mmCIF file of C-alpha atoms in Angstrom:
data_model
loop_
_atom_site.group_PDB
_atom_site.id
_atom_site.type_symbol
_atom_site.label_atom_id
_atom_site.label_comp_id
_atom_site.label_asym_id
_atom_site.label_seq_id
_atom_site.Cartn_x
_atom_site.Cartn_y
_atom_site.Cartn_z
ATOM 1 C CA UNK A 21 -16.175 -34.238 7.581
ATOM 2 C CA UNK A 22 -13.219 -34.402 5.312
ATOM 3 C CA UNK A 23 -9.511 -35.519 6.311
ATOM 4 C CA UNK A 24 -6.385 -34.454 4.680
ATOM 5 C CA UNK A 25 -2.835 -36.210 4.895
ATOM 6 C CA UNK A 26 -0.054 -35.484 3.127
ATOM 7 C CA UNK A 27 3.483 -37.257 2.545
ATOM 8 C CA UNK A 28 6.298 -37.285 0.461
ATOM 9 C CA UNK A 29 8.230 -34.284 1.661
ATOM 10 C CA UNK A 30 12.015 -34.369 1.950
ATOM 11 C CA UNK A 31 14.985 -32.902 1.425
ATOM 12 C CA UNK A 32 16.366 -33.072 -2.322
ATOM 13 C CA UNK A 33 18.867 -30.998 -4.279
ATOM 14 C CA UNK A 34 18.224 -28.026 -6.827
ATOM 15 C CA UNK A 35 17.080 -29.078 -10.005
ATOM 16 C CA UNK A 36 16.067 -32.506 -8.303
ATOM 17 C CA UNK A 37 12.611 -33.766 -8.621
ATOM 18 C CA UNK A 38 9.924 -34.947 -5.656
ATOM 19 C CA UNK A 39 6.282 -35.933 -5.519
ATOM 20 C CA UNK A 40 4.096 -35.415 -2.694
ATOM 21 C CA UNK A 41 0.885 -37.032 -2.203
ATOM 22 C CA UNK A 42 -2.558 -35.655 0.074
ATOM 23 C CA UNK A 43 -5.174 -38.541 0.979
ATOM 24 C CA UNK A 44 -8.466 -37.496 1.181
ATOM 25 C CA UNK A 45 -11.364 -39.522 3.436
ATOM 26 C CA UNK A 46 -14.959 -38.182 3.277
ATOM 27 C CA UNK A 47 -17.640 -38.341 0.524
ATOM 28 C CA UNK A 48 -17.942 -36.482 -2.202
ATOM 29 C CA UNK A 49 -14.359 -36.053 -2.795
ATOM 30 C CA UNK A 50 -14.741 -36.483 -6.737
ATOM 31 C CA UNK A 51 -17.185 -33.244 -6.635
ATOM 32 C CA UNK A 52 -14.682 -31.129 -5.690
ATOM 33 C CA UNK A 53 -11.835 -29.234 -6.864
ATOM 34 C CA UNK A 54 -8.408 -29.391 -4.716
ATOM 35 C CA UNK A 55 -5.627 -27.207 -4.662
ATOM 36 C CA UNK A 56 -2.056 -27.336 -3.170
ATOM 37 C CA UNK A 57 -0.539 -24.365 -1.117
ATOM 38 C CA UNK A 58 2.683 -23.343 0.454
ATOM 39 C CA UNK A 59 4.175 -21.253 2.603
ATOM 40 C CA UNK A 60 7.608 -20.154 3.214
ATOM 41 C CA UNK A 61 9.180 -19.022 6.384
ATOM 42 C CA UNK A 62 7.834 -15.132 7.252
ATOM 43 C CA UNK A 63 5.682 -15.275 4.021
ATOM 44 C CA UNK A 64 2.298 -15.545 3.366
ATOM 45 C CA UNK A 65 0.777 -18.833 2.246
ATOM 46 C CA UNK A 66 0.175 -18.983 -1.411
ATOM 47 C CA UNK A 67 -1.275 -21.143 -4.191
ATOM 48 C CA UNK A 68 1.076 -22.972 -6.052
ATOM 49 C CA UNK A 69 -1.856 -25.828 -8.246
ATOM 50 C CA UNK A 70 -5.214 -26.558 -8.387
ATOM 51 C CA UNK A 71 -7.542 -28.841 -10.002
ATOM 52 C CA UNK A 72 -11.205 -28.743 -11.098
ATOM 53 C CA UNK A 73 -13.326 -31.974 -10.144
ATOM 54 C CA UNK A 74 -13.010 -32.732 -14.235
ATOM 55 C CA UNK A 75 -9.213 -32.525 -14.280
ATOM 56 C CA UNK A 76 -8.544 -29.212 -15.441
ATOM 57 C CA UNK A 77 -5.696 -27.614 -13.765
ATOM 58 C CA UNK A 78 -3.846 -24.379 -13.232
ATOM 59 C CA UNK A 79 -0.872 -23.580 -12.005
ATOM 60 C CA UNK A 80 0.415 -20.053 -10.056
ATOM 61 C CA UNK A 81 3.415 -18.410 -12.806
ATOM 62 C CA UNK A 82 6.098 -19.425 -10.684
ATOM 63 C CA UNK A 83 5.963 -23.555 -10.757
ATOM 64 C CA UNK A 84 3.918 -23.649 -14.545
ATOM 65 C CA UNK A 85 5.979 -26.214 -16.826
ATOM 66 C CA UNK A 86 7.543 -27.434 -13.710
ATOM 67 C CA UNK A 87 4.876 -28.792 -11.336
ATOM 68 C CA UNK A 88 2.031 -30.956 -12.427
ATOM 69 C CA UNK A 89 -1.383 -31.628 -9.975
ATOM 70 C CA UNK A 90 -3.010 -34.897 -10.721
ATOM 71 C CA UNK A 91 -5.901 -36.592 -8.985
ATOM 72 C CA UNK A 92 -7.118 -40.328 -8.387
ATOM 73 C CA UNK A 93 -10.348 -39.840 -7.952
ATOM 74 C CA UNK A 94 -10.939 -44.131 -7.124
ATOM 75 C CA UNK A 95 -8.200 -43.421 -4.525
ATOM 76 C CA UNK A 96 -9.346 -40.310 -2.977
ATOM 77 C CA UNK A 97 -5.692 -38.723 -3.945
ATOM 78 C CA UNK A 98 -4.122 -35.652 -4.865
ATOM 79 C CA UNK A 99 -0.743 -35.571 -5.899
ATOM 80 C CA UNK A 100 1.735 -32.766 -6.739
ATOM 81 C CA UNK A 101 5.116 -33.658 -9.013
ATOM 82 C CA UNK A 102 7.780 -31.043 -8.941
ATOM 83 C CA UNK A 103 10.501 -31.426 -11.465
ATOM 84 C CA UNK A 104 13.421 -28.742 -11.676
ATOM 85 C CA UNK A 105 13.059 -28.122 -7.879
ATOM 86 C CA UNK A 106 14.827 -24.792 -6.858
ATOM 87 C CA UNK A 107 15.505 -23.502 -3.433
ATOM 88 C CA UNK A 108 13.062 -20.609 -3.392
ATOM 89 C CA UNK A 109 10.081 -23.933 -3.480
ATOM 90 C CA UNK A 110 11.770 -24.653 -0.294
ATOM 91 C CA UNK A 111 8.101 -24.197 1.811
ATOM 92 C CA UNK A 112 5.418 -26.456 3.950
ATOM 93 C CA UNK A 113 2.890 -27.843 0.819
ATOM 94 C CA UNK A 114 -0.545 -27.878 2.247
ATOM 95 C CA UNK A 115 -3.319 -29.905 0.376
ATOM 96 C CA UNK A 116 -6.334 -28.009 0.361
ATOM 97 C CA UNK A 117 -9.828 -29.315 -0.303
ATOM 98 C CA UNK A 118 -12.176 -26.089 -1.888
ATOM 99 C CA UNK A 119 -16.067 -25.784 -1.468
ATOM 100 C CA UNK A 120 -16.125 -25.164 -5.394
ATOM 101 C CA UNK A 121 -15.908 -27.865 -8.534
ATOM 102 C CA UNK A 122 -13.594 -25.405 -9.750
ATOM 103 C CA UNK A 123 -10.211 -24.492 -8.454
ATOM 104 C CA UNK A 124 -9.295 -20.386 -8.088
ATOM 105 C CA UNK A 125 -6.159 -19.327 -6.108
ATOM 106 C CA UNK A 126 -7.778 -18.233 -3.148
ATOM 107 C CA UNK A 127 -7.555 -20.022 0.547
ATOM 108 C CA UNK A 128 -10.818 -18.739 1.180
ATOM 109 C CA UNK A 129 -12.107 -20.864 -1.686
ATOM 110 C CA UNK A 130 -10.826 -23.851 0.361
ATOM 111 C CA UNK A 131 -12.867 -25.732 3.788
ATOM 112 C CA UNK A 132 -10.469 -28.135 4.628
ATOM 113 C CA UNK A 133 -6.765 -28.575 4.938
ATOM 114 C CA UNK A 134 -4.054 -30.835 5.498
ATOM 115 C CA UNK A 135 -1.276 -30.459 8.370
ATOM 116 C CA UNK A 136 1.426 -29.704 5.684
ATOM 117 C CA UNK A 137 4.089 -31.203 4.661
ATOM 118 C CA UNK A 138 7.962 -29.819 4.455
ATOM 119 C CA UNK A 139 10.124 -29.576 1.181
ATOM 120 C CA UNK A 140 12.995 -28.429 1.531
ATOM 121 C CA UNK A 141 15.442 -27.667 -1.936
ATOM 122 C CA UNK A 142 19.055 -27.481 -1.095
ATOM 123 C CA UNK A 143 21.335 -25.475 -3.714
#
């Protein structure tokens, strides 16, 4: 059984920057890729970063040069840094744990997930 928490959501102003954080309890966690999701009000959840269980990332066209994933692998920990925050990343982030040592966009990729947490970019 895995467990997902996130934190570090808040309220900040465009073109502000904000990290939030997911920790992970379970085994295993290294094996695995992770991803972080969000989803807007009346939109459909969508991947914003993932990251393979060797550190490779992606990123979906929107956030690329402005969001980096990173992952602590001692500390069970995912984090996600957005720099150059704009209101349209206003969304609940989700941390997202996939079956895979790879990361694709896909929610079906992913087994577990986190409650969410809000960000919310004021312009």
């Amino acid at each position: 059984q895995v467990q997902l928490v996130e934190s570090g959501g808040g309220l900040v102003q465009s073109g502000n920057s904000l990290r939030v954080s997911c920790a992970a309890s379970g085994r295993a966690f290294r094996d695995y890729a992770m991803g972080w999701f969000r989803q807007a009000p009346g939109k459909e959840r969508e991947f914003v970063a993932g990251i393979n269980y060797n550190g490779d990332t992606s990123y979906a066209d929107s956030v690329k040069g402005r969001f980096t994933i990173s992952r602590d692998n001692a500390k069970n920990a995912v984090y996600l840094q957005m720099n150059s925050l704009k209101p349209e990343d206003t969304a609940v982030y989700y941390c997202a744990k996939s079956r895979l040592f790879y990361s694709r966009p896909y929610s079906q990729d992913y087994d577990y997930w986190g409650q969410g947490t809000q960000v919310t970019v004021s312009s």
